[in-house]
PDB file of N, CA and C in Angstrom:
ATOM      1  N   UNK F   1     -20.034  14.948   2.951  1.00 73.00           N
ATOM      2  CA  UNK F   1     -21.035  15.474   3.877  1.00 73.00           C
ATOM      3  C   UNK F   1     -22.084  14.399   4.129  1.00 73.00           C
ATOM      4  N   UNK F   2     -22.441  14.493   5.600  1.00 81.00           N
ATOM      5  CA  UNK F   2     -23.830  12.861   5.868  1.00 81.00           C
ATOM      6  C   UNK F   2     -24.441  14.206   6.357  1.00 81.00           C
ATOM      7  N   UNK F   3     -25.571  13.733   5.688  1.00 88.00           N
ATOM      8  CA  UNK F   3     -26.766  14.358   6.943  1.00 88.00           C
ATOM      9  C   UNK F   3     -27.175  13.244   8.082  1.00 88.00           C
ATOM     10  N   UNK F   4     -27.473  14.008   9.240  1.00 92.00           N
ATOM     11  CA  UNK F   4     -27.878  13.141   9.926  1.00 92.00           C
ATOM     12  C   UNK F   4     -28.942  12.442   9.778  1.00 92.00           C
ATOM     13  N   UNK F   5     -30.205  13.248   9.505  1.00 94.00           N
ATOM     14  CA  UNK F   5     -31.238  12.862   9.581  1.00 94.00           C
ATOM     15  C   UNK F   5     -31.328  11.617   8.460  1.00 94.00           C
ATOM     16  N   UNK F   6     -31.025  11.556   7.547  1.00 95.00           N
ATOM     17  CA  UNK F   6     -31.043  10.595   6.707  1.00 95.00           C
ATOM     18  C   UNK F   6     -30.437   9.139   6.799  1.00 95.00           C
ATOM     19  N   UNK F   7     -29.272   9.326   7.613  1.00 96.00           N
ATOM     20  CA  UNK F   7     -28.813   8.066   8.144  1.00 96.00           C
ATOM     21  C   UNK F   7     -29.563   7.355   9.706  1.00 96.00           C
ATOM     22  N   UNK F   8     -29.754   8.602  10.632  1.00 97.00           N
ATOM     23  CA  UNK F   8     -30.954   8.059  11.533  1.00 97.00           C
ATOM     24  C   UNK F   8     -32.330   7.154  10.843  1.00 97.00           C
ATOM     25  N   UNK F   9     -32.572   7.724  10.420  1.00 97.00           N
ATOM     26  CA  UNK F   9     -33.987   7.280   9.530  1.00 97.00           C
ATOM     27  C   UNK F   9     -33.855   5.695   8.756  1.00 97.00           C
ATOM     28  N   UNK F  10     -32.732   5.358   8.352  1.00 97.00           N
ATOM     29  CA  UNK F  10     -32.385   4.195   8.024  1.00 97.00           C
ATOM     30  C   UNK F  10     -32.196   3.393   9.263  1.00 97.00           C
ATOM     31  N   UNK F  11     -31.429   3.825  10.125  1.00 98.00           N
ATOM     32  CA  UNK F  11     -31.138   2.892  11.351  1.00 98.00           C
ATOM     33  C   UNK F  11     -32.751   2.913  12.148  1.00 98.00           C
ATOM     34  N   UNK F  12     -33.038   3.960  12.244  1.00 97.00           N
ATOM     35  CA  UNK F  12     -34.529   3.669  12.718  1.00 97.00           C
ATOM     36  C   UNK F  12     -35.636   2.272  12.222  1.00 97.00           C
ATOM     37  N   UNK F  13     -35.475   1.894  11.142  1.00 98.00           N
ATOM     38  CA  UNK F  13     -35.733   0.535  10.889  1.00 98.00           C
ATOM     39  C   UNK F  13     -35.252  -0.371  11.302  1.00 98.00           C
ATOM     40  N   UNK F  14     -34.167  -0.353  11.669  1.00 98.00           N
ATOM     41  CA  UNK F  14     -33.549  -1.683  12.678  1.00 98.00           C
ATOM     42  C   UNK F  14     -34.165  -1.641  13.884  1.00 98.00           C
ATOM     43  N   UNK F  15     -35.037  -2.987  14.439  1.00 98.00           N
ATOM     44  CA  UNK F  15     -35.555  -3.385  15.616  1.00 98.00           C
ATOM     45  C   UNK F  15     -34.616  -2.909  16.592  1.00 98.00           C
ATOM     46  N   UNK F  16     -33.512  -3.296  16.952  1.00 98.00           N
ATOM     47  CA  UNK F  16     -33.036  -2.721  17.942  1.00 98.00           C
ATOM     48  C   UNK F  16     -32.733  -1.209  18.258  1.00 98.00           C
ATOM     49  N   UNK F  17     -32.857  -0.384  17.701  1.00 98.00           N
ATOM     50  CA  UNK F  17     -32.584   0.663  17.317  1.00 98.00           C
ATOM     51  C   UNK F  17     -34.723   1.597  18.374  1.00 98.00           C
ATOM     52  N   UNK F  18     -34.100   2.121  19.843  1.00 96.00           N
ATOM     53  CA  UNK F  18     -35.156   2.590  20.671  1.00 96.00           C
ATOM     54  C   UNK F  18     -35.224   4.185  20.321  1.00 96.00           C
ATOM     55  N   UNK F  19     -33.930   4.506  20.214  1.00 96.00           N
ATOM     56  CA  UNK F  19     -34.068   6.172  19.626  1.00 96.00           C
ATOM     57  C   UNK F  19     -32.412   5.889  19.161  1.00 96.00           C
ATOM     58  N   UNK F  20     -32.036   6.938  18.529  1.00 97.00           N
ATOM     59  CA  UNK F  20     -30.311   6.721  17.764  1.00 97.00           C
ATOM     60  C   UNK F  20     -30.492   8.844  17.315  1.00 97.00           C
ATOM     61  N   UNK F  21     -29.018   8.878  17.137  1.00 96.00           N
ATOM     62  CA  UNK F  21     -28.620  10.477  16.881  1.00 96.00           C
ATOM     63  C   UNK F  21     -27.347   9.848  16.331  1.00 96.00           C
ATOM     64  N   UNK F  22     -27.216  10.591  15.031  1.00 96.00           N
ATOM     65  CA  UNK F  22     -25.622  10.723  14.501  1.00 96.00           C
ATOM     66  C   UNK F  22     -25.009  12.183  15.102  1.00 96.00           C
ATOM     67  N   UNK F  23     -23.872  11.831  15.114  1.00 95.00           N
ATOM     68  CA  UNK F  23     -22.866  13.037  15.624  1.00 95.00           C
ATOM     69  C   UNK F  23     -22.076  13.189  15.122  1.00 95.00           C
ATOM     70  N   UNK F  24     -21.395  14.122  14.687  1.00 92.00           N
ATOM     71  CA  UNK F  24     -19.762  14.038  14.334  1.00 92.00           C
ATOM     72  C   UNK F  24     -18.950  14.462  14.892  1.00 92.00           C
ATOM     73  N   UNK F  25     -17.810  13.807  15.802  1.00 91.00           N
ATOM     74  CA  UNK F  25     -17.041  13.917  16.192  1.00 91.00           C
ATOM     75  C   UNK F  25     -15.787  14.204  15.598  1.00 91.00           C
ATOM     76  N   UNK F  26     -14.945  15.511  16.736  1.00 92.00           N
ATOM     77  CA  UNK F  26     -13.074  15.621  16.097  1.00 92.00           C
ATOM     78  C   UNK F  26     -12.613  14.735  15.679  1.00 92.00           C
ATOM     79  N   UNK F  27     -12.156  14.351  14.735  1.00 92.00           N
ATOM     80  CA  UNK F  27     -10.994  12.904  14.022  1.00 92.00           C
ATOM     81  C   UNK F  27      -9.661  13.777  14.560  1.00 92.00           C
ATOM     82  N   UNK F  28      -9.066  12.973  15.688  1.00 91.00           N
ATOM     83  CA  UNK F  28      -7.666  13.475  15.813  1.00 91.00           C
ATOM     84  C   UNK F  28      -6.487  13.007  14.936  1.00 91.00           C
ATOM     85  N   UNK F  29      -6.843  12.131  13.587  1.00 93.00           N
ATOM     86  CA  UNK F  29      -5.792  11.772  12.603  1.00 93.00           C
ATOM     87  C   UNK F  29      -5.827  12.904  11.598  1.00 93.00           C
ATOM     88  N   UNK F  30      -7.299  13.690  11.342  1.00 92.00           N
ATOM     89  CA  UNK F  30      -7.326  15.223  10.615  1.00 92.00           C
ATOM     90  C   UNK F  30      -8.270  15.979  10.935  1.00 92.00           C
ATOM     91  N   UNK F  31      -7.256  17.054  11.125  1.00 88.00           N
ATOM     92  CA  UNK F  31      -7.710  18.146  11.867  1.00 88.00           C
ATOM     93  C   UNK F  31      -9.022  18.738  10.887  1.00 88.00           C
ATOM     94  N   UNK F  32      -9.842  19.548  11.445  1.00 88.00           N
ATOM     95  CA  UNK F  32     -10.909  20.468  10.764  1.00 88.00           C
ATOM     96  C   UNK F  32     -11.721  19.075  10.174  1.00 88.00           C
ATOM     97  N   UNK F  33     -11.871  17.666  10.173  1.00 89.00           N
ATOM     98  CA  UNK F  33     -12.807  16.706  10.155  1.00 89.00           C
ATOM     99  C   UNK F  33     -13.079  15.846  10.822  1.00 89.00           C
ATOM    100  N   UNK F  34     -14.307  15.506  11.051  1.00 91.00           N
ATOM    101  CA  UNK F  34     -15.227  14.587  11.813  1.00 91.00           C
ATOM    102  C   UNK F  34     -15.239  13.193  11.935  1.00 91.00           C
ATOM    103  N   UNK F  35     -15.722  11.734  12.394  1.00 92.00           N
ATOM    104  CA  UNK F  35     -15.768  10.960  12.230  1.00 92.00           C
ATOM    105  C   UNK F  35     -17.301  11.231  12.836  1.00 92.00           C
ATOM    106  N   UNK F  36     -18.049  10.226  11.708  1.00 93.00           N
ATOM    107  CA  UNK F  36     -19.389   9.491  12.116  1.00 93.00           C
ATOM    108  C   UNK F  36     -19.767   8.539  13.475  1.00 93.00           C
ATOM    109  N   UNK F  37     -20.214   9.325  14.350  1.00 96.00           N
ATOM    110  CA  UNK F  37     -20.900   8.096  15.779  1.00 96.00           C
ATOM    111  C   UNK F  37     -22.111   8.177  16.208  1.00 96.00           C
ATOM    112  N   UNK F  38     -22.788   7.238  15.834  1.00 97.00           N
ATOM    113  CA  UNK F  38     -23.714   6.857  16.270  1.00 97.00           C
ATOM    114  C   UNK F  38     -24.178   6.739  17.760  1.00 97.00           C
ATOM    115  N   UNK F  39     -25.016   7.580  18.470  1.00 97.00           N
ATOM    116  CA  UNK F  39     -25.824   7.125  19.609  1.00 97.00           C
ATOM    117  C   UNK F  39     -26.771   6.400  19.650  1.00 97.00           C
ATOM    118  N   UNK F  40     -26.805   5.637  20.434  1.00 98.00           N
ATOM    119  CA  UNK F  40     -28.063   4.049  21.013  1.00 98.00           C
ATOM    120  C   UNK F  40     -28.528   4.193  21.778  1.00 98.00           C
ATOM    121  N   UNK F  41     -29.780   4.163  21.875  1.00 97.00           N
ATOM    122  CA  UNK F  41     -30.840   3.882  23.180  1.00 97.00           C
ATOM    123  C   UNK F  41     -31.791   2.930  22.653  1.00 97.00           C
ATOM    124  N   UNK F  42     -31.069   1.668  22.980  1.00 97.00           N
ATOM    125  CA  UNK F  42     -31.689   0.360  22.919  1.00 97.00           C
ATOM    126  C   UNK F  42     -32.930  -0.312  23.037  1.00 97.00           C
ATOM    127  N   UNK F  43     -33.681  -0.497  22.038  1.00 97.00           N
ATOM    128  CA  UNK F  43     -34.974  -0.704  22.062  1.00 97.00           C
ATOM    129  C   UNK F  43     -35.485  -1.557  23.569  1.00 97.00           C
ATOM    130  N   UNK F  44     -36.558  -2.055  23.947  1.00 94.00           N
ATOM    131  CA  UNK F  44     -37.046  -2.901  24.564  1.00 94.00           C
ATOM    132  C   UNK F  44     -36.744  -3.954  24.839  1.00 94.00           C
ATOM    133  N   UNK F  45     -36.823  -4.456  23.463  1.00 94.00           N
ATOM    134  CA  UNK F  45     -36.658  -6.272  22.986  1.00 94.00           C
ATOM    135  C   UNK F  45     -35.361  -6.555  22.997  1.00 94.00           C
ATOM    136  N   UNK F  46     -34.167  -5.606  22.807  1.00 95.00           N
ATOM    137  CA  UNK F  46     -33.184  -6.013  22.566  1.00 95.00           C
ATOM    138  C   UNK F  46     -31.902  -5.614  23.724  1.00 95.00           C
ATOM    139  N   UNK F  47     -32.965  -5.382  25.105  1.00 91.00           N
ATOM    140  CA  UNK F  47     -32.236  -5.181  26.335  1.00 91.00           C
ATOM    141  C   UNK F  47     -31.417  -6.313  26.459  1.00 91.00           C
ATOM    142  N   UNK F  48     -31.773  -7.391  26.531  1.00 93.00           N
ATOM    143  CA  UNK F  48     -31.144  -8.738  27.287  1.00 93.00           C
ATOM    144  C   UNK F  48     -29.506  -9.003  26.345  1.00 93.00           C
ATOM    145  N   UNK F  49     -29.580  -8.080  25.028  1.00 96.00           N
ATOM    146  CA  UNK F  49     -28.310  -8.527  23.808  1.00 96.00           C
ATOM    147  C   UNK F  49     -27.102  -7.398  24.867  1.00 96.00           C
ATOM    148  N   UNK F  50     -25.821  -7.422  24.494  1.00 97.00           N
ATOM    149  CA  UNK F  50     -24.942  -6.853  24.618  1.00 97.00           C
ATOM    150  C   UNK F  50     -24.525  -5.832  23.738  1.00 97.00           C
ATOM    151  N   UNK F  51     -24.153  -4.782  23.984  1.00 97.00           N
ATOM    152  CA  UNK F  51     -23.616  -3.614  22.733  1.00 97.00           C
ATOM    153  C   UNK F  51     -22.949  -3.903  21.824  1.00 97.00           C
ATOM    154  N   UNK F  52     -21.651  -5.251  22.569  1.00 98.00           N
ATOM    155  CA  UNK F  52     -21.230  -5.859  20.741  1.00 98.00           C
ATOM    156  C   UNK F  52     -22.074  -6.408  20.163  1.00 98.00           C
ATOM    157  N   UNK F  53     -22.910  -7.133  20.514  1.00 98.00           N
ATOM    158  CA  UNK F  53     -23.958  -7.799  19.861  1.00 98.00           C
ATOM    159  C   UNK F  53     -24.702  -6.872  18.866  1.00 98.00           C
ATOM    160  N   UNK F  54     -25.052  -5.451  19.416  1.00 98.00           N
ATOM    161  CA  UNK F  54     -26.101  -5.116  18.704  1.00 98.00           C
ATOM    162  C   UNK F  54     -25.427  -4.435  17.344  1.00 98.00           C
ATOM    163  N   UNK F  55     -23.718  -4.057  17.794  1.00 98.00           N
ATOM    164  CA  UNK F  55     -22.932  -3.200  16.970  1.00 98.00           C
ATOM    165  C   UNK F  55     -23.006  -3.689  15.775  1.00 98.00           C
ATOM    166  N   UNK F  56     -22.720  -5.271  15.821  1.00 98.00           N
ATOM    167  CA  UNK F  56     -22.266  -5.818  15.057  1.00 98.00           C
ATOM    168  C   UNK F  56     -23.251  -5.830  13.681  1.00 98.00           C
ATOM    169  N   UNK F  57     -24.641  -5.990  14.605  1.00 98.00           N
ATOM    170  CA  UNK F  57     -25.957  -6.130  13.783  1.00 98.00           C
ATOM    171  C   UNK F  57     -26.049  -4.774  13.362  1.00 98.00           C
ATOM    172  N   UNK F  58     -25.576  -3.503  13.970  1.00 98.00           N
ATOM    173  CA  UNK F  58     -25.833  -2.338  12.651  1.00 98.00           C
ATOM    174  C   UNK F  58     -24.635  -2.109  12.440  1.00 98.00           C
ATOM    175  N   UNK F  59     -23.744  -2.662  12.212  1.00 98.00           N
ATOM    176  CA  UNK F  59     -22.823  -2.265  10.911  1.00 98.00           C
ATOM    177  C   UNK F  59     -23.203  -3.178  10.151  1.00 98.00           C
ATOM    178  N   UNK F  60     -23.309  -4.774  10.102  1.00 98.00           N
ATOM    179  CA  UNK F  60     -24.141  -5.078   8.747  1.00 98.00           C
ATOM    180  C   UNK F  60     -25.271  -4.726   8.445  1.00 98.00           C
ATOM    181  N   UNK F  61     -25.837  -4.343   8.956  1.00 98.00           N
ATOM    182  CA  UNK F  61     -27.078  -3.473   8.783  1.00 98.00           C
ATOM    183  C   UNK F  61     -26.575  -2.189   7.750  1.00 98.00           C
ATOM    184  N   UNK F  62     -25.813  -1.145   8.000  1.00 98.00           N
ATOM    185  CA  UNK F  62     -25.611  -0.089   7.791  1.00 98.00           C
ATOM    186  C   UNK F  62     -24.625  -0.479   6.229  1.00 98.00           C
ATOM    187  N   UNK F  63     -23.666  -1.690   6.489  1.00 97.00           N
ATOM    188  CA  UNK F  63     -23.327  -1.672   5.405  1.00 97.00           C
ATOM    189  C   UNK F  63     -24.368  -2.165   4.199  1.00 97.00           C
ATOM    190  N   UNK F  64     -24.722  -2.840   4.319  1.00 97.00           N
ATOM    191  CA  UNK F  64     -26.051  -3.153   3.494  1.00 97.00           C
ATOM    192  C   UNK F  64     -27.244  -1.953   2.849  1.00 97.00           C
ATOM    193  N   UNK F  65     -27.008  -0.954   3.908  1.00 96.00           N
ATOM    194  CA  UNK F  65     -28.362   0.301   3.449  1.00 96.00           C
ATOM    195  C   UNK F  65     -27.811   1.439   3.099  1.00 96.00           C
ATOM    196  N   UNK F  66     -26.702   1.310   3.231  1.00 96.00           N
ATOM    197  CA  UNK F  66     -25.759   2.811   3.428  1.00 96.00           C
ATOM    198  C   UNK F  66     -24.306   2.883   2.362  1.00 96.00           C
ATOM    199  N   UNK F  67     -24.217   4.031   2.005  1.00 94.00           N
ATOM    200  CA  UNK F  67     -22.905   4.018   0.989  1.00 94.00           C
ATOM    201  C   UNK F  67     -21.882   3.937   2.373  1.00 94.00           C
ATOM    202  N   UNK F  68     -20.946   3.929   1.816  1.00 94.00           N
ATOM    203  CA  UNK F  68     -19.281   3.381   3.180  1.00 94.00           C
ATOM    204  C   UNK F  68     -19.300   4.472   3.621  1.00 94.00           C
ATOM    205  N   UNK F  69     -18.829   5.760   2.823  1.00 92.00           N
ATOM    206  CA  UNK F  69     -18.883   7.071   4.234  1.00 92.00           C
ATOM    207  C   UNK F  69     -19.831   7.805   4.950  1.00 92.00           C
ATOM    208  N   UNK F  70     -21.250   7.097   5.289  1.00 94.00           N
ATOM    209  CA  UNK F  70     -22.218   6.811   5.897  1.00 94.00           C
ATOM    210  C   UNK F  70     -22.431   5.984   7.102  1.00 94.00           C
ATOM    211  N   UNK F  71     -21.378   5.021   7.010  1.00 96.00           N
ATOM    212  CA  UNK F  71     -21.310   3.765   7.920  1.00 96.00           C
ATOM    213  C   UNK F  71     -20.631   4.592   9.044  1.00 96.00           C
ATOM    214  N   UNK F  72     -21.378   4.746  10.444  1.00 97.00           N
ATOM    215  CA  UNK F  72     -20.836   5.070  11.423  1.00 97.00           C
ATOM    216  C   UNK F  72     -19.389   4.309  11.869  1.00 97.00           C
ATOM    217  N   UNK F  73     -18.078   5.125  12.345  1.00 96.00           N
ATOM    218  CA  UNK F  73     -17.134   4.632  12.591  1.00 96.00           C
ATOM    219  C   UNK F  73     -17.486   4.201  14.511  1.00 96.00           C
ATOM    220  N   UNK F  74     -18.180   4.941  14.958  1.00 97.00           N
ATOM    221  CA  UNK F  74     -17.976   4.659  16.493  1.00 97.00           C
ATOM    222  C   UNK F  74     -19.422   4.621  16.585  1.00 97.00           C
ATOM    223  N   UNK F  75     -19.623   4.136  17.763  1.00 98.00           N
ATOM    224  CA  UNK F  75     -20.958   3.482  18.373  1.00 98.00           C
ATOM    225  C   UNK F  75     -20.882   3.666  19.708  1.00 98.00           C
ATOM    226  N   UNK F  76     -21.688   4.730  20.111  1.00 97.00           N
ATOM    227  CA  UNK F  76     -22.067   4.821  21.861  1.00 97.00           C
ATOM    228  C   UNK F  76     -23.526   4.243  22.120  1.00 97.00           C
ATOM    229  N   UNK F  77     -23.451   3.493  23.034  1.00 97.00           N
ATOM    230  CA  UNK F  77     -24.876   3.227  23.960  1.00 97.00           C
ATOM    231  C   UNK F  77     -25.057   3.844  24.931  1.00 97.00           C
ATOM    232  N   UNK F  78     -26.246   4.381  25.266  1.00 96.00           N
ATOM    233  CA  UNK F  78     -26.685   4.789  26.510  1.00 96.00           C
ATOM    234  C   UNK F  78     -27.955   4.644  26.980  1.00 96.00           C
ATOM    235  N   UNK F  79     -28.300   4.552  27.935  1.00 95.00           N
ATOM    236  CA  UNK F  79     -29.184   3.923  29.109  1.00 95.00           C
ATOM    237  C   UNK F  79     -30.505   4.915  28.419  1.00 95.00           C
ATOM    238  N   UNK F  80     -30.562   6.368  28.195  1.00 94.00           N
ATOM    239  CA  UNK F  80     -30.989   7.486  28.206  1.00 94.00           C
ATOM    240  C   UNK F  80     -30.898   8.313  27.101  1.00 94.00           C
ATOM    241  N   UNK F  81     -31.475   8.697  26.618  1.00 95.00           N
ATOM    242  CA  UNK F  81     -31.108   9.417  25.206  1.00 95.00           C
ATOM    243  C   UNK F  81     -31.123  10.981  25.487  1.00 95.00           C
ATOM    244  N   UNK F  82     -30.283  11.901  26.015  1.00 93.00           N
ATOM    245  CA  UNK F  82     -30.394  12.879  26.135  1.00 93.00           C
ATOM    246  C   UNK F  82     -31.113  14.063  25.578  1.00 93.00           C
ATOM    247  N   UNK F  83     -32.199  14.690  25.700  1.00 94.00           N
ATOM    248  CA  UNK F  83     -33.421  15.430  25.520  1.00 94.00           C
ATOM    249  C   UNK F  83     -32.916  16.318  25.699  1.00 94.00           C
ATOM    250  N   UNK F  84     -33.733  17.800  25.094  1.00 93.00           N
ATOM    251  CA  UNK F  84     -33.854  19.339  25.031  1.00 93.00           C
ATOM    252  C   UNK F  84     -34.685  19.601  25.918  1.00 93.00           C
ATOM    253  N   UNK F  85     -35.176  20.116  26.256  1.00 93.00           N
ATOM    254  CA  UNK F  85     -36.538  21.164  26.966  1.00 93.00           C
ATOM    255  C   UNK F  85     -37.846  20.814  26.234  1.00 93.00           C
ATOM    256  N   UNK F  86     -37.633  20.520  24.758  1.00 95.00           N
ATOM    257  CA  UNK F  86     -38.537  20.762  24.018  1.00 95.00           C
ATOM    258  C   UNK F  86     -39.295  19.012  23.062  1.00 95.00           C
ATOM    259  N   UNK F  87     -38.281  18.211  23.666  1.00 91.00           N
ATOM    260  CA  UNK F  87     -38.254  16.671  23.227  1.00 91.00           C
ATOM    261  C   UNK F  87     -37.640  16.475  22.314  1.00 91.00           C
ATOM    262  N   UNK F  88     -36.409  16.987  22.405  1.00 91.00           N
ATOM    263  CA  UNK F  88     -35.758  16.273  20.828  1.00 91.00           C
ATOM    264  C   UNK F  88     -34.310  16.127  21.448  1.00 91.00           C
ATOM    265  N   UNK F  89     -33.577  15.276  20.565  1.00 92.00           N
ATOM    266  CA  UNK F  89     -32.550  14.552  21.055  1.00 92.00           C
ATOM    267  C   UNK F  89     -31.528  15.733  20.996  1.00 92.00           C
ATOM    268  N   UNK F  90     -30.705  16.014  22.155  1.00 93.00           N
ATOM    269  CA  UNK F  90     -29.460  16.673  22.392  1.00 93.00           C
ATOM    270  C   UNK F  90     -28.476  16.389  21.901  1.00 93.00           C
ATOM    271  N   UNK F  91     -28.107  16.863  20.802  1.00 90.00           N
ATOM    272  CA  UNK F  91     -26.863  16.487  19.985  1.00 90.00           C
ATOM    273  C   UNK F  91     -26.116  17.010  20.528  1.00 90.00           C
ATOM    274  N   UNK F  92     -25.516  18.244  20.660  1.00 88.00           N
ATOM    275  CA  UNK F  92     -24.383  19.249  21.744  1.00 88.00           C
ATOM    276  C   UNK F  92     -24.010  18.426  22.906  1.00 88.00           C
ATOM    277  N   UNK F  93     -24.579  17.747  23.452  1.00 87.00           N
ATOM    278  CA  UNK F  93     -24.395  17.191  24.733  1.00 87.00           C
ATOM    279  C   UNK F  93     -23.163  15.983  24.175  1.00 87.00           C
ATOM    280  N   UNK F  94     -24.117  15.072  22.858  1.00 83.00           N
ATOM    281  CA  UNK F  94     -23.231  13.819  22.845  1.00 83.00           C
ATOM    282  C   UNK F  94     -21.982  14.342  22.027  1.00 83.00           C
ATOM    283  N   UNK F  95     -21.423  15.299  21.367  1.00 77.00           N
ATOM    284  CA  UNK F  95     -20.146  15.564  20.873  1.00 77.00           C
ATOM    285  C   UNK F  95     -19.158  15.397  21.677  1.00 77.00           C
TER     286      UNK F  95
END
């Protein structure tokens, strides 16, 4: 079991890191479990880098702060970090 909030909160220390949401996604290799993915909304400073670029920097990042089944398997970027009504990040949306 990851909580999210606890692995956000670590990546939230990484500079590049503008807002981030863990998700867990269907694993179609087993059924009834998830794989770990990370959402990105790319800080400021680190517009001009590329998404491999930044990937690369939080998985060593993540391996370094994080036990292994913590380490996000997939990595989405987006322009926009999808919001509630109420200001908080839309997880339902990114599944």
């Amino acid at each position: 079991k990851v909580f999210s909030s606890e692995v956000e909160n670590k990546f939230y220390k990484h500079p590049a890191i503008g807002m981030c949401a863990l998700v867990g996604v269907p694993n179609p290799e087993r059924p009834d479990s998830e794989i770990v993915k990370l959402v990105v909304q790319k800080s400021e400073g680190f517009a001009d880098k590329t998404d491999d670029e930044i990937k690369e920097e939080l998985l060593a990042f993540a391996r370094e702060k994080l036990a292994p089944y913590k380490v996000p398997k997939l990595f989405e970027f987006v322009d926009v970090m999808p919001l509630t009504s109420v200001g908080k990040v839309n997880k339902k949306i990114m599944r």
